[in-house]
Amino acid sequence: MKKRILILTITAGNGHNQCANSMKRKLESLEDAEVKIVDLLKSYSSKLNVWVSDKGYSLSVGKLLPIYNAFYNHYKNADPEKRYSCPSQKTTVSALNGLMKEILEFKPDVIYSTHFYGAIAVTDLQLVYKLPCTTIVSNLDYVNSPFWEAGIGVDYFAIPNEDFIDECISEGYSREQLLPIGLPVDERTLEHIDKAEARKKLGLEEDVFTVMVMFGGGHWSGGFKIFNELVSALKGRKAQIIMVNGRNEESFKKIEHMHFAEGLKVLNVGFTSDVPLYLSAADVILNKFGGTSVTEMINKSLPMLIVEKMAAQEQYNLVYMKEKGVALSFKNGKELKENILKLMDDPELLKTMSEKTKELQKNSIETLAKFILAQPEADYGELLSMNIDCDKVEKEVKKQLKIADKEARLQNKNKKPKNKKDKPKFA
């Protein structure tokens, strides 16, 4: 019988969906499995919750960044024992009727999630119903964002590496739940493509310092503005810029009409599915700093130069990568120029940063896919015998959440508060 895997994702940025699709392809390449991807909120929740998770998130980090970051840091420092009443619970609970119906109809052997909403949904269901399937979730950042503490009911939590074990345990996870295996990004980024060959394919010169800029839609950090600052920083130098605009058509069109100083070559790229090739051609990258993007850059051994004005989770990612010696950062055009010229003029620094990325490289998607496929077949006999009314699941879970919240607060009333890491100094 085919292994059945239900993958839960969320559209908040695109990293969660990319990892979900990459995992589906990998699972299906390893075994004749039946894999179904579901956007948890789009499929089962209200239009308002869908808007908040997708458009609302983009608006917050694009136009209301200080407010978003203040919210993030407040809840990152919240008491983890308030997991059953944290703000994400209301959104997650709204999707439980539809999710339970999906589970009973599809009968997955494994539920895998690329977002903490999936972990929280499973945890909440387990308060009332014993799910017979194995439940696994991945953290797609190099930090435990707020509300991960509400997902402790999963069987396994895949985290970036061993550095995050203690923090997860402080959130309420047990060591047995933790899989320190990395972020499951597209494994094509691990394939070696010779730099000279990549440049030749792209029509670039083989022996010229090359910077890649990639900000997708650009609403996080202003990709076009940073591109202009980079052009100014490289004025008078012989260099190449690969500008990947993604779906930002306005940025692409503006660059198409620009003229550049002698010695500077610009390869202007719109949306592309061949990002690994462009990454292979670069010496250094300027990028937004979501966890999946970071991992792709690490897999390509690319030193990183990152703007500090960004969403809080990306700031934490940056702090971690600077500690590992694989990234530099800048606050403004002046610091961008100082750092890009430092990397350009110091091949040894560039080489050292590139070598240090290798310590962080993992073929996480293959490791996790094999782990998922190794899980036992689920027996739904007992769950089906309960004759669950899926229209009442949300109501039943809400009752148990109130009870669990009260019990958690009573049991932990006299415990010392959680020891949190300091937030980034530029947050």
Coordinates of C-alpha atoms in Angstrom, one line a residue:
M1 CA 0.0 0.0 0.0
K2 CA 1.3 3.5 -0.9
K3 CA 2.6 5.6 1.9
R4 CA 0.3 8.7 2.3
I5 CA 1.8 12.0 3.4
L6 CA -0.1 15.2 4.1
I7 CA 2.0 18.3 3.8
L8 CA 0.7 21.4 5.5
T9 CA 2.0 24.8 4.4
I10 CA 1.2 28.5 4.8
T11 CA 1.6 31.4 2.4
A12 CA 3.6 34.0 4.3
G13 CA 6.3 34.9 2.0
N14 CA 7.0 32.0 -0.3
G15 CA 9.7 29.9 1.5
H16 CA 7.1 27.6 3.2
N17 CA 5.5 26.8 -0.1
Q18 CA 8.8 26.2 -1.8
C19 CA 9.9 23.8 0.9
A20 CA 6.6 22.0 0.7
N21 CA 6.9 21.5 -3.0
S22 CA 10.5 20.5 -2.8
M23 CA 9.6 17.9 -0.2
K24 CA 6.8 16.6 -2.3
R25 CA 9.1 16.1 -5.3
K26 CA 11.8 14.5 -3.1
L27 CA 9.3 12.0 -1.5
E28 CA 7.9 11.0 -4.8
S29 CA 11.4 10.5 -6.3
L30 CA 12.3 8.1 -3.5
E31 CA 9.1 6.1 -3.3
D32 CA 5.8 5.6 -5.0
A33 CA 4.1 7.6 -2.3
E34 CA 0.8 9.6 -2.4
V35 CA 1.7 13.1 -1.3
K36 CA -0.9 15.9 -0.9
I37 CA 0.0 19.6 -0.2
V38 CA -2.6 21.7 1.6
D39 CA -2.4 25.4 2.5
L40 CA -3.8 25.2 6.0
L41 CA -5.4 28.6 6.1
K42 CA -6.4 29.0 2.5
S43 CA -8.1 25.6 2.6
Y44 CA -9.8 25.7 5.9
S45 CA -9.9 29.1 7.5
S46 CA -11.5 32.5 6.8
K47 CA -10.5 35.0 4.1
L48 CA -9.4 37.4 6.8
N49 CA -6.9 34.9 8.3
V50 CA -5.6 34.1 4.8
W51 CA -5.1 37.9 4.1
V52 CA -3.3 38.4 7.4
S53 CA -0.9 35.5 6.9
D54 CA -0.1 36.5 3.3
K55 CA -0.9 40.1 2.3
G56 CA -1.0 41.3 5.9
Y57 CA 2.5 39.9 6.5
S58 CA 3.9 41.6 3.4
L59 CA 2.3 44.9 4.4
S60 CA 3.7 44.6 7.9
V61 CA 7.3 44.0 7.0
G62 CA 7.1 46.4 4.0
K63 CA 5.3 49.4 5.5
L64 CA 5.0 48.8 9.3
L65 CA 8.4 47.2 10.0
P66 CA 9.0 48.8 13.4
I67 CA 5.6 47.7 14.6
Y68 CA 6.0 44.2 13.2
N69 CA 9.4 43.8 14.9
A70 CA 8.2 45.1 18.2
F71 CA 5.3 42.6 18.1
Y72 CA 7.8 39.8 17.2
N73 CA 10.2 40.5 20.0
H74 CA 7.5 40.9 22.5
Y75 CA 6.1 37.5 21.8
K76 CA 9.5 35.9 21.5
N77 CA 10.1 36.9 25.1
A78 CA 6.7 35.8 26.3
D79 CA 6.2 33.0 28.8
P80 CA 6.1 29.7 26.9
E81 CA 3.6 28.3 29.4
K82 CA 1.0 30.6 27.8
R83 CA 1.2 28.4 24.7
Y84 CA -2.5 27.5 24.9
S85 CA -3.7 31.1 24.8
C86 CA -1.1 32.8 22.6
P87 CA -2.4 34.9 19.6
S88 CA -1.7 32.3 17.0
Q89 CA -4.2 29.9 18.7
K90 CA -7.3 31.8 17.4
T91 CA -6.1 31.6 13.8
T92 CA -5.1 28.0 14.0
V93 CA -8.2 26.8 15.8
S94 CA -10.3 28.3 13.0
A95 CA -8.8 25.7 10.6
L96 CA -9.4 22.6 12.7
N97 CA -12.8 21.5 11.4
G98 CA -11.5 21.4 7.8
L99 CA -8.2 19.8 8.8
M100 CA -9.9 17.0 10.8
K101 CA -12.1 16.3 7.8
E102 CA -9.1 16.1 5.6
I103 CA -7.3 13.8 8.0
L104 CA -10.3 11.4 8.2
E105 CA -10.7 11.3 4.4
F106 CA -7.1 11.1 3.3
K107 CA -5.9 9.0 6.3
P108 CA -2.2 10.1 6.1
D109 CA 0.5 8.0 7.6
V110 CA 2.5 11.2 8.2
I111 CA 1.5 14.8 8.6
Y112 CA 4.5 17.1 7.7
S113 CA 4.3 20.9 8.2
T114 CA 6.6 23.7 7.0
H115 CA 5.1 26.3 9.4
F116 CA 4.4 26.5 13.1
Y117 CA 0.6 26.8 12.4
G118 CA 0.7 23.2 11.3
A119 CA 2.5 22.2 14.5
I120 CA 0.0 24.1 16.6
A121 CA -2.9 22.6 14.7
V122 CA -1.6 19.1 15.4
T123 CA -0.9 19.9 19.0
D124 CA -4.5 21.3 19.5
L125 CA -6.1 18.3 17.9
Q126 CA -4.1 15.9 20.1
L127 CA -5.7 17.6 23.2
V128 CA -9.0 15.9 22.2
Y129 CA -8.3 13.2 19.6
K130 CA -5.4 10.7 19.4
L131 CA -4.0 11.0 15.9
P132 CA -2.6 7.7 14.7
C133 CA -0.2 9.2 12.2
T134 CA 3.3 10.5 12.8
T135 CA 3.5 14.3 12.9
I136 CA 6.6 16.2 11.9
V137 CA 7.3 19.9 11.4
S138 CA 10.3 21.9 10.2
N139 CA 11.6 25.3 11.5
L140 CA 12.6 27.3 8.4
D141 CA 14.6 30.0 10.2
Y142 CA 17.8 30.0 12.3
V143 CA 15.8 31.2 15.3
N144 CA 12.8 29.9 17.3
S145 CA 10.2 32.5 16.3
P146 CA 7.3 33.3 18.6
F147 CA 4.6 30.6 19.0
W148 CA 6.8 27.6 18.4
E149 CA 6.1 26.8 22.0
A150 CA 2.5 26.2 21.1
G151 CA 3.5 23.3 18.8
I152 CA 5.0 20.9 21.3
G153 CA 2.4 18.2 20.6
V154 CA 4.2 17.0 17.4
D155 CA 6.2 13.8 17.3
Y156 CA 9.2 15.4 15.7
F157 CA 10.6 18.9 15.3
A158 CA 13.3 19.3 12.6
I159 CA 15.6 22.2 13.6
P160 CA 18.6 23.8 11.8
N161 CA 21.3 22.1 13.9
E162 CA 22.5 21.2 17.4
D163 CA 22.9 24.9 18.4
F164 CA 19.1 25.2 18.8
I165 CA 18.5 22.2 21.1
D166 CA 18.6 24.0 24.4
E167 CA 16.3 26.8 23.2
C168 CA 13.8 24.2 22.0
I169 CA 13.9 22.4 25.3
S170 CA 13.3 25.7 27.1
E171 CA 10.2 26.1 24.9
G172 CA 8.8 22.8 26.2
Y173 CA 10.0 20.2 23.6
S174 CA 11.8 17.0 24.8
R175 CA 15.2 16.0 23.4
E176 CA 13.6 13.0 21.8
Q177 CA 11.4 15.2 19.6
L178 CA 14.3 17.1 18.1
L179 CA 15.8 16.4 14.7
P180 CA 18.8 18.7 14.2
I181 CA 19.1 18.0 10.5
G182 CA 18.7 21.4 8.8
L183 CA 16.3 23.2 6.6
P184 CA 14.8 21.2 3.7
V185 CA 15.4 23.4 0.7
D186 CA 15.7 22.4 -3.0
E187 CA 18.7 20.1 -3.1
R188 CA 19.7 21.5 -6.5
T189 CA 21.5 24.1 -4.5
L190 CA 23.9 21.4 -3.3
E191 CA 24.8 20.4 -6.8
H192 CA 28.2 21.6 -7.8
I193 CA 28.2 23.9 -10.9
D194 CA 31.7 25.2 -11.8
K195 CA 31.8 29.0 -11.4
A196 CA 33.5 29.5 -14.7
E197 CA 31.1 27.3 -16.5
A198 CA 28.1 29.0 -14.9
R199 CA 29.4 32.4 -16.0
K200 CA 30.0 31.2 -19.5
K201 CA 26.4 29.9 -19.8
L202 CA 25.1 33.3 -18.6
G203 CA 27.3 35.3 -20.9
L204 CA 29.4 36.7 -18.1
E205 CA 33.2 37.1 -18.0
E206 CA 34.9 34.2 -16.2
D207 CA 37.5 36.2 -14.2
V208 CA 35.6 39.3 -13.0
F209 CA 34.3 39.9 -9.5
T210 CA 30.5 39.1 -9.6
V211 CA 27.8 40.2 -7.1
M212 CA 24.3 38.7 -7.1
V213 CA 21.4 40.7 -5.8
M214 CA 18.1 38.9 -5.2
F215 CA 15.2 40.4 -3.2
G216 CA 12.2 38.8 -4.9
G217 CA 9.3 41.3 -4.6
G218 CA 11.5 43.8 -2.9
H219 CA 9.0 44.9 -0.3
W220 CA 11.1 43.7 2.6
S221 CA 14.3 45.7 2.1
G222 CA 13.9 47.7 -1.1
G223 CA 15.9 45.6 -3.7
F224 CA 16.0 48.3 -6.4
K225 CA 17.3 50.9 -4.0
I226 CA 20.0 48.5 -2.8
F227 CA 20.9 47.7 -6.4
N228 CA 21.4 51.4 -7.1
E229 CA 23.6 51.7 -4.0
L230 CA 25.7 48.8 -5.2
V231 CA 26.1 50.3 -8.7
S232 CA 27.3 53.5 -7.0
A233 CA 29.7 51.5 -4.7
L234 CA 31.3 49.8 -7.7
K235 CA 31.7 52.9 -9.8
G236 CA 35.2 52.9 -11.3
R237 CA 35.7 49.2 -10.7
K238 CA 35.5 46.3 -13.1
A239 CA 32.7 44.1 -11.8
Q240 CA 29.6 42.2 -12.8
I241 CA 26.1 42.4 -11.1
I242 CA 23.5 39.7 -11.5
M243 CA 20.2 41.3 -10.5
V244 CA 17.4 38.8 -10.0
N245 CA 14.1 40.8 -9.7
G246 CA 11.8 37.8 -9.2
R247 CA 8.2 39.0 -9.8
N248 CA 9.1 42.6 -9.3
E249 CA 8.4 43.7 -12.9
E250 CA 8.7 47.4 -12.0
S251 CA 12.3 46.9 -10.8
F252 CA 13.1 44.9 -13.9
K253 CA 11.8 47.5 -16.3
K254 CA 13.6 50.3 -14.5
I255 CA 17.0 48.5 -14.8
E256 CA 16.4 47.7 -18.4
H257 CA 16.4 51.4 -19.2
M258 CA 19.5 52.2 -17.1
H259 CA 23.0 52.9 -18.4
F260 CA 26.0 51.9 -16.5
A261 CA 29.6 53.1 -16.2
E262 CA 32.3 51.5 -18.2
G263 CA 33.7 48.3 -16.6
L264 CA 30.4 47.4 -14.9
K265 CA 28.3 44.7 -16.5
V266 CA 24.7 44.1 -15.3
L267 CA 22.7 40.9 -16.1
N268 CA 19.1 41.9 -15.4
V269 CA 16.9 38.9 -14.7
G270 CA 13.1 38.7 -14.1
F271 CA 11.4 35.7 -12.6
T272 CA 13.5 32.5 -13.0
S273 CA 13.3 28.9 -11.8
D274 CA 17.1 28.5 -12.4
V275 CA 18.3 30.3 -9.3
P276 CA 21.0 27.7 -8.5
L277 CA 22.8 28.5 -11.8
Y278 CA 22.9 32.2 -11.0
L279 CA 24.0 31.5 -7.4
S280 CA 26.9 29.4 -8.8
A281 CA 28.1 32.3 -10.9
A282 CA 28.4 34.7 -8.0
D283 CA 31.3 35.6 -5.6
V284 CA 29.0 37.2 -3.0
I285 CA 25.3 37.8 -2.7
L286 CA 23.1 40.6 -1.4
N287 CA 19.7 39.1 -0.5
K288 CA 16.8 39.1 1.9
F289 CA 17.5 36.9 4.8
G290 CA 14.7 34.4 5.3
G291 CA 15.9 31.0 6.5
T292 CA 15.3 29.2 3.2
S293 CA 17.2 31.9 1.2
V294 CA 20.0 31.7 3.7
T295 CA 20.3 27.9 3.4
E296 CA 20.4 28.1 -0.4
M297 CA 23.3 30.5 -0.2
I298 CA 25.1 28.3 2.4
N299 CA 24.6 25.3 0.1
K300 CA 26.3 27.3 -2.7
S301 CA 29.1 28.4 -0.4
L302 CA 28.4 32.0 -1.0
P303 CA 29.6 34.8 1.4
M304 CA 26.7 37.1 2.2
L305 CA 26.3 40.9 2.5
I306 CA 23.0 41.7 4.2
V307 CA 21.1 44.9 4.9
E308 CA 20.2 45.2 8.6
K309 CA 16.7 46.8 8.0
M310 CA 14.5 43.8 7.8
A311 CA 12.0 41.6 9.6
A312 CA 12.9 40.5 13.1
Q313 CA 13.3 36.8 12.2
E314 CA 15.7 37.7 9.4
Q315 CA 17.7 39.9 11.9
Y316 CA 18.1 36.8 14.1
N317 CA 19.2 34.8 11.1
L318 CA 21.8 37.5 10.4
V319 CA 23.1 37.5 13.9
Y320 CA 23.6 33.8 13.8
M321 CA 25.3 33.8 10.4
K322 CA 27.6 36.7 11.4
E323 CA 28.6 34.6 14.5
K324 CA 29.4 31.7 12.1
G325 CA 31.6 34.0 10.0
V326 CA 29.7 33.7 6.8
A327 CA 28.0 37.1 6.6
L328 CA 28.6 40.8 6.8
S329 CA 26.0 43.5 7.1
F330 CA 25.4 47.1 6.4
K331 CA 23.0 49.9 7.5
N332 CA 23.4 52.3 4.6
G333 CA 25.0 52.9 1.3
K334 CA 28.3 54.0 2.9
E335 CA 28.6 50.7 4.8
L336 CA 27.5 48.8 1.7
K337 CA 30.4 50.3 -0.3
E338 CA 32.9 49.7 2.5
N339 CA 32.0 46.0 2.8
I340 CA 31.6 45.2 -0.9
L341 CA 35.0 46.7 -1.6
K342 CA 36.5 44.9 1.4
L343 CA 35.3 41.6 -0.1
M344 CA 36.4 42.6 -3.6
D345 CA 39.9 43.6 -2.5
D346 CA 40.5 40.7 0.0
P347 CA 40.3 37.3 -1.8
E348 CA 41.4 35.6 1.4
L349 CA 38.5 37.0 3.4
L350 CA 36.1 35.9 0.6
K351 CA 37.7 32.4 0.6
T352 CA 37.5 32.1 4.4
M353 CA 33.8 33.1 4.5
S354 CA 33.1 30.6 1.7
E355 CA 34.9 27.8 3.5
K356 CA 33.0 28.4 6.7
T357 CA 29.7 27.9 4.9
K358 CA 30.7 24.2 4.4
E359 CA 30.4 23.6 8.1
L360 CA 26.7 24.5 7.9
Q361 CA 25.8 22.5 4.8
K362 CA 23.5 19.6 5.1
N363 CA 21.4 17.5 2.6
S364 CA 18.5 18.1 4.9
I365 CA 15.7 17.4 2.4
E366 CA 17.0 13.9 1.6
T367 CA 17.6 13.1 5.2
L368 CA 14.1 14.3 6.3
A369 CA 12.3 12.7 3.3
K370 CA 13.8 9.3 4.1
F371 CA 12.9 9.7 7.8
I372 CA 9.3 10.5 6.8
L373 CA 9.0 7.5 4.5
A374 CA 10.4 5.3 7.3
Q375 CA 7.5 6.0 9.6
P376 CA 4.9 3.2 10.2
E377 CA 1.5 2.9 8.5
A378 CA -1.2 4.6 10.5
D379 CA -4.2 2.6 11.8
Y380 CA -7.3 4.8 11.7
G381 CA -9.7 2.2 13.2
E382 CA -10.0 3.8 16.7
L383 CA -10.3 7.4 15.4
L384 CA -13.0 6.4 12.8
S385 CA -14.9 4.5 15.5
M386 CA -15.4 7.8 17.4
N387 CA -17.8 9.0 14.7
I388 CA -16.3 12.5 14.9
D389 CA -18.5 15.4 13.9
C390 CA -16.0 17.6 12.0
D391 CA -18.3 20.6 12.3
K392 CA -17.8 20.5 16.1
V393 CA -14.0 19.9 16.3
E394 CA -13.2 23.6 16.7
K395 CA -15.7 23.8 19.6
E396 CA -14.3 20.7 21.4
V397 CA -10.7 21.9 21.0
K398 CA -11.5 25.3 22.4
K399 CA -12.9 23.7 25.6
Q400 CA -9.7 21.7 26.0
L401 CA -7.5 24.7 25.3
K402 CA -9.1 26.6 28.2
I403 CA -8.5 23.6 30.5
A404 CA -4.9 23.1 29.4
D405 CA -4.1 26.8 29.7
K406 CA -5.4 26.9 33.3
E407 CA -3.5 23.7 34.2
A408 CA -0.3 25.0 32.6
R409 CA -0.4 28.3 34.5
L410 CA -1.1 26.6 37.8
Q411 CA 1.7 24.0 37.4
N412 CA 4.3 26.6 36.4
K413 CA 3.3 29.5 38.7
N414 CA 6.4 29.2 40.8
K415 CA 8.9 28.2 38.1
K416 CA 11.6 30.6 37.0
P417 CA 10.9 32.5 33.8
K418 CA 12.4 31.2 30.6
N419 CA 16.0 32.3 29.8
K420 CA 15.7 34.1 26.5
K421 CA 18.5 35.2 24.2
D422 CA 19.0 38.9 23.8
K423 CA 17.4 40.3 20.7
P424 CA 19.6 41.6 17.9
K425 CA 21.1 45.0 18.8
F426 CA 19.6 46.5 15.6
A427 CA 16.1 45.1 16.1

